[in-house]
């Protein structure tokens, strides 16, 4: 199974019930156990960016409850997708941290 280790969601604009949306997914990185992805959601009517999500996903063997390498067939597919996406521009919002300013500093 794939577990979400960390996710950062940004809600930028509102979307109404029934509104048509389109979503993209970009594979930013892959190794034997992890996949780093970026999602973007756009309103169809004006192509405005509504929300973004960055996630780190981890492959886990449910039987042992421990992390495990992806099966070879899955690894090959993920590597192929990562290679195909390697020429895409990395979104500027990827890798941001959440923080609040410290008073007096």
CSV table of N, CA and C in Angstrom, one decimal:
chain,number,residue,atom,x,y,z
A,1,UNK,N,0.8,-1.2,0.0
A,1,UNK,CA,0.0,0.0,0.0
A,1,UNK,C,0.9,1.2,0.0
A,2,UNK,N,0.3,2.3,-0.4
A,2,UNK,CA,1.0,3.6,-0.3
A,2,UNK,C,0.4,4.5,0.8
A,3,UNK,N,1.3,5.0,1.7
A,3,UNK,CA,0.8,5.8,2.7
A,3,UNK,C,1.3,7.2,2.5
A,4,UNK,N,0.5,8.2,2.9
A,4,UNK,CA,0.9,9.6,2.8
A,4,UNK,C,1.7,9.9,4.0
A,5,UNK,N,3.0,10.3,3.8
A,5,UNK,CA,3.9,10.7,4.9
A,5,UNK,C,3.7,12.2,5.3
A,6,UNK,N,3.6,13.0,4.2
A,6,UNK,CA,3.4,14.4,4.5
A,6,UNK,C,2.7,15.0,3.3
A,7,UNK,N,1.8,16.0,3.6
A,7,UNK,CA,1.1,16.7,2.5
A,7,UNK,C,1.0,18.2,2.9
A,8,UNK,N,1.1,19.0,1.9
A,8,UNK,CA,0.9,20.5,2.0
A,8,UNK,C,-0.2,20.9,1.0
A,9,UNK,N,-1.3,21.4,1.5
A,9,UNK,CA,-2.4,21.8,0.7
A,9,UNK,C,-2.6,23.3,0.8
A,10,UNK,N,-2.8,23.9,-0.4
A,10,UNK,CA,-3.0,25.3,-0.5
A,10,UNK,C,-4.4,25.5,-1.2
A,11,UNK,N,-5.3,26.1,-0.5
A,11,UNK,CA,-6.6,26.5,-1.1
A,11,UNK,C,-6.5,27.9,-1.5
A,12,UNK,N,-6.6,28.2,-2.8
A,12,UNK,CA,-6.3,29.5,-3.3
A,12,UNK,C,-7.6,30.3,-3.7
A,13,UNK,N,-8.5,29.6,-4.3
A,13,UNK,CA,-9.8,30.2,-4.7
A,13,UNK,C,-10.9,29.2,-4.4
A,14,UNK,N,-12.1,29.8,-4.4
A,14,UNK,CA,-13.3,28.9,-4.2
A,14,UNK,C,-13.8,28.3,-5.5
A,15,UNK,N,-14.4,27.1,-5.3
A,15,UNK,CA,-15.0,26.5,-6.5
A,15,UNK,C,-16.4,26.1,-6.0
A,16,UNK,N,-17.4,26.3,-6.8
A,16,UNK,CA,-18.8,26.0,-6.5
A,16,UNK,C,-19.2,24.6,-6.7
A,17,UNK,N,-20.2,24.1,-5.9
A,17,UNK,CA,-20.7,22.8,-6.1
A,17,UNK,C,-21.1,22.6,-7.6
A,18,UNK,N,-20.7,21.5,-8.2
A,18,UNK,CA,-21.1,21.3,-9.6
A,18,UNK,C,-20.1,21.9,-10.6
A,19,UNK,N,-19.2,22.8,-10.2
A,19,UNK,CA,-18.3,23.5,-11.1
A,19,UNK,C,-17.3,22.4,-11.7
A,20,UNK,N,-17.1,22.6,-13.0
A,20,UNK,CA,-16.1,21.7,-13.6
A,20,UNK,C,-14.7,22.1,-13.3
A,21,UNK,N,-13.9,21.1,-12.9
A,21,UNK,CA,-12.5,21.4,-12.5
A,21,UNK,C,-11.6,20.4,-13.3
A,22,UNK,N,-10.3,20.8,-13.4
A,22,UNK,CA,-9.4,19.8,-14.0
A,22,UNK,C,-8.2,19.8,-13.0
A,23,UNK,N,-7.6,18.6,-12.9
A,23,UNK,CA,-6.5,18.4,-12.0
A,23,UNK,C,-5.3,17.8,-12.7
A,24,UNK,N,-4.1,18.2,-12.3
A,24,UNK,CA,-2.9,17.7,-12.9
A,24,UNK,C,-2.1,17.0,-11.8
A,25,UNK,N,-1.3,16.1,-12.2
A,25,UNK,CA,-0.4,15.4,-11.2
A,25,UNK,C,1.0,15.4,-11.9
A,26,UNK,N,2.0,15.8,-11.1
A,26,UNK,CA,3.4,15.8,-11.6
A,26,UNK,C,4.2,15.0,-10.6
A,27,UNK,N,4.9,14.0,-11.2
A,27,UNK,CA,5.9,13.2,-10.3
A,27,UNK,C,7.2,14.0,-10.3
A,28,UNK,N,7.5,14.4,-9.1
A,28,UNK,CA,8.7,15.3,-8.8
A,28,UNK,C,10.0,14.4,-8.5
A,29,UNK,N,9.8,13.2,-8.0
A,29,UNK,CA,10.9,12.4,-7.6
A,29,UNK,C,10.4,11.0,-7.2
A,30,UNK,N,11.3,10.0,-7.4
A,30,UNK,CA,11.0,8.6,-7.1
A,30,UNK,C,12.2,8.0,-6.6
A,31,UNK,N,12.1,7.1,-5.5
A,31,UNK,CA,13.2,6.2,-5.2
A,31,UNK,C,12.6,4.9,-5.0
A,32,UNK,N,13.3,4.0,-4.3
A,32,UNK,CA,12.8,2.6,-4.1
A,32,UNK,C,11.5,2.5,-3.3
A,33,UNK,N,11.3,3.5,-2.4
A,33,UNK,CA,10.2,3.4,-1.5
A,33,UNK,C,9.3,4.6,-1.5
A,34,UNK,N,9.7,5.7,-2.1
A,34,UNK,CA,9.0,7.0,-2.0
A,34,UNK,C,8.6,7.5,-3.4
A,35,UNK,N,7.5,8.3,-3.4
A,35,UNK,CA,7.2,9.1,-4.5
A,35,UNK,C,6.8,10.5,-4.0
A,36,UNK,N,7.4,11.5,-4.7
A,36,UNK,CA,7.1,12.9,-4.4
A,36,UNK,C,6.3,13.5,-5.5
A,37,UNK,N,5.1,14.0,-5.2
A,37,UNK,CA,4.1,14.4,-6.3
A,37,UNK,C,3.6,15.8,-6.0
A,38,UNK,N,3.2,16.5,-7.0
A,38,UNK,CA,2.5,17.8,-7.0
A,38,UNK,C,1.2,17.7,-7.7
A,39,UNK,N,0.2,18.2,-7.1
A,39,UNK,CA,-1.1,18.3,-7.8
A,39,UNK,C,-1.5,19.8,-7.9
A,40,UNK,N,-2.2,20.1,-9.0
A,40,UNK,CA,-2.8,21.4,-9.2
A,40,UNK,C,-4.2,21.2,-9.7
A,41,UNK,N,-5.1,22.0,-9.1
A,41,UNK,CA,-6.5,22.0,-9.5
A,41,UNK,C,-6.9,23.4,-10.1
A,42,UNK,N,-7.6,23.3,-11.3
A,42,UNK,CA,-7.9,24.5,-12.0
A,42,UNK,C,-9.4,24.5,-12.3
A,43,UNK,N,-10.0,25.7,-12.2
A,43,UNK,CA,-11.4,25.9,-12.7
A,43,UNK,C,-11.4,25.9,-14.2
A,44,UNK,N,-12.3,25.1,-14.8
A,44,UNK,CA,-12.4,25.0,-16.2
A,44,UNK,C,-12.9,26.3,-16.9
A,45,UNK,N,-13.8,27.0,-16.2
A,45,UNK,CA,-14.4,28.2,-16.9
A,45,UNK,C,-13.4,29.3,-17.2
A,46,UNK,N,-12.3,29.4,-16.3
A,46,UNK,CA,-11.4,30.5,-16.5
A,46,UNK,C,-9.9,30.1,-16.4
A,47,UNK,N,-9.7,28.8,-16.2
A,47,UNK,CA,-8.4,28.2,-16.0
A,47,UNK,C,-7.6,28.8,-14.9
A,48,UNK,N,-8.3,29.3,-13.8
A,48,UNK,CA,-7.6,29.8,-12.7
A,48,UNK,C,-7.2,28.7,-11.7
A,49,UNK,N,-6.1,28.8,-11.1
A,49,UNK,CA,-5.5,27.8,-10.2
A,49,UNK,C,-6.4,27.9,-8.9
A,50,UNK,N,-7.0,26.9,-8.5
A,50,UNK,CA,-7.9,26.8,-7.3
A,50,UNK,C,-7.1,26.3,-6.1
A,51,UNK,N,-6.3,25.2,-6.3
A,51,UNK,CA,-5.7,24.6,-5.1
A,51,UNK,C,-4.4,23.9,-5.6
A,52,UNK,N,-3.5,23.7,-4.7
A,52,UNK,CA,-2.3,22.9,-4.9
A,52,UNK,C,-2.1,21.9,-3.8
A,53,UNK,N,-1.5,20.8,-4.1
A,53,UNK,CA,-1.1,19.9,-3.0
A,53,UNK,C,0.3,19.2,-3.4
A,54,UNK,N,1.1,19.2,-2.4
A,54,UNK,CA,2.4,18.5,-2.5
A,54,UNK,C,2.4,17.3,-1.5
A,55,UNK,N,2.8,16.2,-2.0
A,55,UNK,CA,2.7,15.0,-1.1
A,55,UNK,C,4.0,14.1,-1.2
A,56,UNK,N,4.4,13.6,-0.1
A,56,UNK,CA,5.4,12.6,-0.1
A,56,UNK,C,4.7,11.3,0.3
A,57,UNK,N,4.8,10.3,-0.6
A,57,UNK,CA,4.1,9.0,-0.4
A,57,UNK,C,5.1,7.9,-0.2
A,58,UNK,N,4.8,6.9,0.6
A,58,UNK,CA,5.7,5.9,1.0
A,58,UNK,C,5.1,4.5,0.8
A,59,UNK,N,5.8,3.6,0.2
A,59,UNK,CA,5.3,2.3,0.0
A,59,UNK,C,5.5,1.4,1.3
A,60,UNK,N,4.5,0.8,1.7
A,60,UNK,CA,4.5,0.0,2.9
A,60,UNK,C,3.9,-1.4,2.7
A,61,UNK,N,4.6,-2.4,3.2
A,61,UNK,CA,4.2,-3.8,3.1
A,61,UNK,C,3.2,-4.0,4.2
A,62,UNK,N,1.9,-4.1,3.9
A,62,UNK,CA,0.9,-4.2,4.9
A,62,UNK,C,1.0,-5.4,5.8
A,63,UNK,N,1.5,-6.5,5.3
A,63,UNK,CA,1.7,-7.7,6.0
A,63,UNK,C,2.7,-7.5,7.2
A,64,UNK,N,3.8,-6.8,6.9
A,64,UNK,CA,4.8,-6.6,7.9
A,64,UNK,C,4.7,-5.2,8.7
A,65,UNK,N,3.9,-4.3,8.0
A,65,UNK,CA,3.8,-3.0,8.6
A,65,UNK,C,5.0,-2.1,8.5
A,66,UNK,N,5.9,-2.5,7.6
A,66,UNK,CA,7.2,-1.8,7.4
A,66,UNK,C,7.3,-1.3,6.0
A,67,UNK,N,8.1,-0.3,5.8
A,67,UNK,CA,8.4,0.2,4.5
A,67,UNK,C,9.0,-0.9,3.7
A,68,UNK,N,8.8,-0.8,2.4
A,68,UNK,CA,9.3,-1.8,1.5
A,68,UNK,C,9.5,-1.2,0.1
A,69,UNK,N,10.4,-1.8,-0.6
A,69,UNK,CA,10.7,-1.4,-2.0
A,69,UNK,C,9.4,-1.7,-2.9
A,70,UNK,N,9.2,-0.8,-3.8
A,70,UNK,CA,8.1,-1.1,-4.8
A,70,UNK,C,8.4,-2.3,-5.5
A,71,UNK,N,7.3,-3.1,-5.9
A,71,UNK,CA,7.5,-4.2,-6.8
A,71,UNK,C,8.2,-3.7,-8.1
A,72,UNK,N,8.9,-4.6,-8.7
A,72,UNK,CA,9.7,-4.2,-9.9
A,72,UNK,C,8.8,-3.5,-11.0
A,73,UNK,N,7.7,-4.1,-11.3
A,73,UNK,CA,6.8,-3.6,-12.3
A,73,UNK,C,6.3,-2.1,-12.0
A,74,UNK,N,6.0,-1.9,-10.7
A,74,UNK,CA,5.5,-0.6,-10.3
A,74,UNK,C,6.7,0.4,-10.3
A,75,UNK,N,7.9,0.0,-9.9
A,75,UNK,CA,9.1,0.8,-9.9
A,75,UNK,C,9.4,1.2,-11.3
A,76,UNK,N,9.3,0.3,-12.3
A,76,UNK,CA,9.6,0.7,-13.7
A,76,UNK,C,8.6,1.7,-14.2
A,77,UNK,N,7.3,1.6,-13.8
A,77,UNK,CA,6.3,2.5,-14.3
A,77,UNK,C,6.5,3.9,-13.7
A,78,UNK,N,6.8,3.9,-12.4
A,78,UNK,CA,7.1,5.2,-11.7
A,78,UNK,C,8.3,5.9,-12.3
A,79,UNK,N,9.4,5.1,-12.5
A,79,UNK,CA,10.6,5.6,-13.1
A,79,UNK,C,10.3,6.2,-14.5
A,80,UNK,N,9.5,5.6,-15.3
A,80,UNK,CA,9.1,6.1,-16.6
A,80,UNK,C,8.3,7.4,-16.5
A,81,UNK,N,7.4,7.4,-15.6
A,81,UNK,CA,6.6,8.7,-15.4
A,81,UNK,C,7.5,9.8,-14.9
A,82,UNK,N,8.4,9.5,-14.0
A,82,UNK,CA,9.3,10.5,-13.4
A,82,UNK,C,10.2,11.0,-14.6
A,83,UNK,N,10.7,10.1,-15.4
A,83,UNK,CA,11.5,10.6,-16.6
A,83,UNK,C,10.7,11.4,-17.5
A,84,UNK,N,9.5,11.1,-17.8
A,84,UNK,CA,8.6,11.8,-18.7
A,84,UNK,C,8.4,13.2,-18.1
A,85,UNK,N,8.3,13.3,-16.8
A,85,UNK,CA,8.0,14.6,-16.1
A,85,UNK,C,9.2,15.4,-15.8
A,86,UNK,N,10.4,14.8,-16.0
A,86,UNK,CA,11.6,15.5,-15.6
A,86,UNK,C,11.9,16.8,-16.4
A,87,UNK,N,11.3,17.0,-17.6
A,87,UNK,CA,11.4,18.2,-18.3
A,87,UNK,C,10.4,19.3,-18.0
A,88,UNK,N,9.5,18.9,-17.2
A,88,UNK,CA,8.4,19.9,-16.8
A,88,UNK,C,9.0,20.9,-15.8
A,89,UNK,N,8.5,22.1,-15.8
A,89,UNK,CA,8.9,23.1,-14.8
A,89,UNK,C,8.4,22.7,-13.4
A,90,UNK,N,9.3,22.7,-12.5
A,90,UNK,CA,8.9,22.4,-11.1
A,90,UNK,C,8.1,23.6,-10.5
A,91,UNK,N,6.9,23.4,-10.0
A,91,UNK,CA,6.1,24.5,-9.5
A,91,UNK,C,6.9,25.2,-8.4
A,92,UNK,N,6.7,26.6,-8.4
A,92,UNK,CA,7.5,27.4,-7.5
A,92,UNK,C,7.0,27.3,-6.1
A,93,UNK,N,5.8,26.7,-5.9
A,93,UNK,CA,5.3,26.5,-4.5
A,93,UNK,C,5.7,25.2,-3.9
A,94,UNK,N,6.4,24.3,-4.6
A,94,UNK,CA,6.9,23.1,-4.0
A,94,UNK,C,8.0,23.3,-3.0
A,95,UNK,N,8.0,22.6,-1.9
A,95,UNK,CA,9.0,22.7,-0.9
A,95,UNK,C,8.9,23.8,0.1
A,96,UNK,N,7.7,24.5,0.1
A,96,UNK,CA,7.5,25.5,1.0
A,96,UNK,C,7.3,25.0,2.4
A,97,UNK,N,7.6,25.7,3.4
A,97,UNK,CA,7.4,25.3,4.8
A,97,UNK,C,6.3,26.2,5.4
A,98,UNK,N,5.7,25.7,6.4
A,98,UNK,CA,4.7,26.4,7.2
A,98,UNK,C,5.3,27.0,8.4
A,99,UNK,N,5.2,28.3,8.6
A,99,UNK,CA,5.7,28.9,9.8
A,99,UNK,C,5.0,30.2,10.2
A,100,UNK,N,5.1,30.6,11.4
A,100,UNK,CA,4.5,31.9,11.8
A,100,UNK,C,5.7,32.7,12.3
A,101,UNK,N,5.7,34.0,12.0
A,101,UNK,CA,6.7,34.9,12.5
A,101,UNK,C,6.8,34.9,14.1
A,102,UNK,N,8.0,34.9,14.6
A,102,UNK,CA,8.1,35.0,16.1
A,102,UNK,C,8.2,36.4,16.5
A,103,UNK,N,7.3,36.8,17.4
A,103,UNK,CA,7.3,38.2,17.9
A,103,UNK,C,8.6,38.6,18.5
A,104,UNK,N,9.0,39.8,18.2
A,104,UNK,CA,10.2,40.3,18.7
A,104,UNK,C,11.5,39.9,18.0
A,105,UNK,N,11.4,39.2,16.9
A,105,UNK,CA,12.6,38.7,16.2
A,105,UNK,C,12.5,39.2,14.8
